[in-house]
Short mmCIF file of C-alpha atoms in Angstrom, two decimals:
data_model
loop_
_atom_site.label_atom_id
_atom_site.label_comp_id
_atom_site.label_asym_id
_atom_site.label_seq_id
_atom_site.Cartn_x
_atom_site.Cartn_y
_atom_site.Cartn_z
CA MET V 1 -57.09 12.36 175.18
CA SER V 2 -60.01 10.19 174.06
CA ALA V 3 -60.52 9.46 170.40
CA VAL V 4 -63.92 9.39 168.71
CA THR V 5 -64.70 6.64 166.21
CA SER V 6 -67.81 5.69 164.26
CA ARG V 7 -68.70 3.40 167.16
CA GLY V 8 -68.30 6.07 169.83
CA VAL V 9 -65.62 7.21 172.25
CA ILE V 10 -62.59 5.04 172.89
CA PRO V 11 -61.68 5.26 176.58
CA ARG V 12 -58.36 6.86 177.40
CA GLN V 13 -55.68 4.28 178.11
CA ARG V 14 -53.90 4.59 181.43
CA VAL V 15 -50.25 5.31 180.78
CA THR V 16 -47.17 5.92 182.84
CA ARG V 17 -44.07 7.96 182.06
CA ARG V 18 -40.82 6.06 182.24
CA HIS V 19 -37.55 7.58 181.07
CA GLY V 20 -39.38 10.30 179.18
CA GLN V 21 -41.59 7.93 177.19
CA LEU V 22 -45.23 7.11 177.71
CA THR V 23 -45.93 3.40 177.99
CA PRO V 24 -49.16 1.51 178.71
CA ARG V 25 -49.60 0.68 182.39
CA ASP V 26 -50.43 -3.01 182.56
CA THR V 27 -49.09 -3.54 186.07
CA PRO V 28 -49.91 -1.52 189.17
CA VAL V 29 -47.56 1.28 190.15
CA LEU V 30 -45.67 0.42 193.32
CA VAL V 31 -44.57 2.72 196.12
CA ARG V 32 -40.93 2.05 195.18
CA ASP V 33 -41.61 3.80 191.85
CA VAL V 34 -42.68 7.08 193.47
CA MET V 35 -41.09 7.20 196.94
CA ASP V 36 -38.72 9.97 198.01
CA THR V 37 -35.46 8.48 199.31
CA GLN V 38 -34.00 11.88 200.26
CA VAL V 39 -35.29 11.76 203.83
CA THR V 40 -33.54 13.10 206.92
CA PRO V 41 -34.88 11.38 210.04
CA VAL V 42 -34.55 12.51 213.64
CA HIS V 43 -33.78 10.42 216.72
CA PRO V 44 -36.04 9.94 219.75
CA ASP V 45 -33.80 12.19 221.88
CA THR V 46 -33.73 15.04 219.33
CA PRO V 47 -34.86 18.28 221.03
CA LEU V 48 -38.12 19.80 219.75
CA PRO V 49 -36.50 22.91 218.22
CA GLU V 50 -34.41 20.60 216.00
CA VAL V 51 -37.46 18.47 215.19
CA ARG V 52 -39.34 21.63 214.22
CA ALA V 53 -36.48 22.69 211.93
CA ALA V 54 -36.43 19.23 210.32
CA VAL V 55 -40.20 19.28 209.72
CA LEU V 56 -40.05 22.76 208.19
CA ALA V 57 -37.07 21.75 206.01
CA THR V 58 -38.99 18.96 204.26
CA TRP V 59 -41.92 19.49 201.95
CA HIS V 60 -43.55 16.36 203.41
CA ARG V 61 -44.12 18.20 206.70
CA VAL V 62 -43.63 14.81 208.39
CA VAL V 63 -40.34 13.59 209.85
CA PRO V 64 -39.64 9.94 210.63
CA VAL V 65 -38.13 9.10 214.01
CA VAL V 66 -35.54 6.31 213.93
CA ASP V 67 -33.66 4.47 216.63
CA ASN V 68 -30.69 2.33 215.54
CA GLY V 69 -31.88 2.65 211.95
CA ARG V 70 -35.37 1.30 212.69
CA LEU V 71 -38.50 3.41 212.32
CA VAL V 72 -40.10 3.99 215.74
CA GLY V 73 -42.45 6.92 215.06
CA VAL V 74 -43.28 10.04 213.10
CA VAL V 75 -43.69 13.71 214.01
CA SER V 76 -45.79 15.98 211.80
CA ALA V 77 -46.16 19.72 211.53
CA THR V 78 -49.64 19.28 213.04
CA ASP V 79 -48.15 17.55 216.10
CA LEU V 80 -45.73 20.43 216.59
CA LEU V 81 -48.47 23.02 216.16
CA ARG V 82 -50.71 21.20 218.63
CA GLU V 83 -47.86 21.20 221.16
CA ARG V 84 -47.23 24.95 220.61
CA VAL V 85 -50.81 25.96 221.34
CA ARG V 86 -51.17 23.86 224.47
CA SER V 87 -51.46 25.88 227.65
CA ALA V 88 -48.69 23.83 229.26
CA THR V 89 -45.78 22.55 227.18
CA VAL V 90 -45.17 18.88 227.88
CA ALA V 91 -42.93 17.61 225.10
CA GLU V 92 -39.19 18.26 225.02
CA THR V 93 -37.95 15.65 222.53
CA ALA V 94 -39.17 13.79 219.46
CA ALA V 95 -39.96 10.77 221.65
CA ASP V 96 -42.37 12.90 223.71
CA LEU V 97 -44.32 13.98 220.64
CA MET V 98 -44.01 11.17 218.09
CA ASN V 99 -46.91 9.02 216.96
CA PRO V 100 -46.74 5.31 216.17
CA PRO V 101 -45.88 4.96 212.50
CA THR V 102 -48.22 3.69 209.82
CA ALA V 103 -45.62 2.39 207.40
CA LEU V 104 -45.64 1.12 203.84
CA THR V 105 -43.24 -1.22 202.07
CA PRO V 106 -41.65 -0.54 198.68
CA HIS V 107 -43.85 -3.32 197.23
CA THR V 108 -47.15 -1.77 198.36
CA THR V 109 -49.24 -0.63 195.41
CA CYS V 110 -49.93 3.08 195.14
CA VAL V 111 -53.68 2.36 195.30
CA GLU V 112 -53.22 0.50 198.61
CA ALA V 113 -50.96 3.29 199.89
CA ALA V 114 -53.57 5.92 198.97
CA ARG V 115 -56.30 4.01 200.81
CA LEU V 116 -54.10 3.64 203.88
CA MET V 117 -53.10 7.31 203.77
CA LEU V 118 -56.72 8.40 203.55
CA SER V 119 -57.81 6.15 206.40
CA ALA V 120 -54.92 7.36 208.57
CA THR V 121 -55.59 11.00 207.57
CA GLU V 122 -51.89 11.57 206.90
CA THR V 123 -50.26 13.64 204.18
CA ALA V 124 -47.12 11.48 204.03
CA LEU V 125 -46.19 8.00 205.22
CA PRO V 126 -42.81 6.36 205.82
CA VAL V 127 -41.66 3.44 203.72
CA VAL V 128 -39.67 0.69 205.45
CA HIS V 129 -37.64 -2.31 204.34
CA GLU V 130 -38.52 -5.78 205.63
CA GLY V 131 -36.34 -5.36 208.72
CA GLY V 132 -38.10 -2.14 209.71
CA THR V 133 -35.32 0.17 208.56
CA LEU V 134 -36.39 3.45 207.00
CA ALA V 135 -36.29 3.48 203.19
CA ALA V 136 -38.18 6.62 202.15
CA MET V 137 -41.33 8.73 202.44
CA VAL V 138 -44.38 8.85 200.18
CA SER V 139 -46.64 11.88 200.08
CA VAL V 140 -50.16 12.59 198.85
CA GLU V 141 -48.58 14.47 195.93
CA ASP V 142 -46.44 11.44 195.00
CA LEU V 143 -49.51 9.21 194.93
CA LEU V 144 -51.62 11.74 193.09
CA GLN V 145 -49.05 11.95 190.32
CA ALA V 146 -48.81 8.16 190.11
CA LEU V 147 -52.53 7.42 189.97
#
């Protein structure tokens, strides 16, 4: 809430909530501060019915596809819907339907992540460690709460 003084309105200070207390935000919020580590990936050879169940089981509506622990793609609810309404079904596994991943790192700022998410028109993006192994997911909602 802004305060009014004899000189006018004092702008609201940006704050962040840490451990139940509000503290001034003097450093940018990083993806590692808001990412969801409770992610269940699928494998490239996972059949589409299982991929569909995994997508519907997560509120992200995007499932990462990993091979030997490394992120190789993502499948979204939109991808599955697009496949369902095709006149001829082509895809049988996650590998047939997955898209190349646009991934973040835990050290990406939330502002950078939001810009990337908007340019990629995605609702959630995977987060990877330096070696390319899956770390977490970040959603539009996560970023909206952080910014």
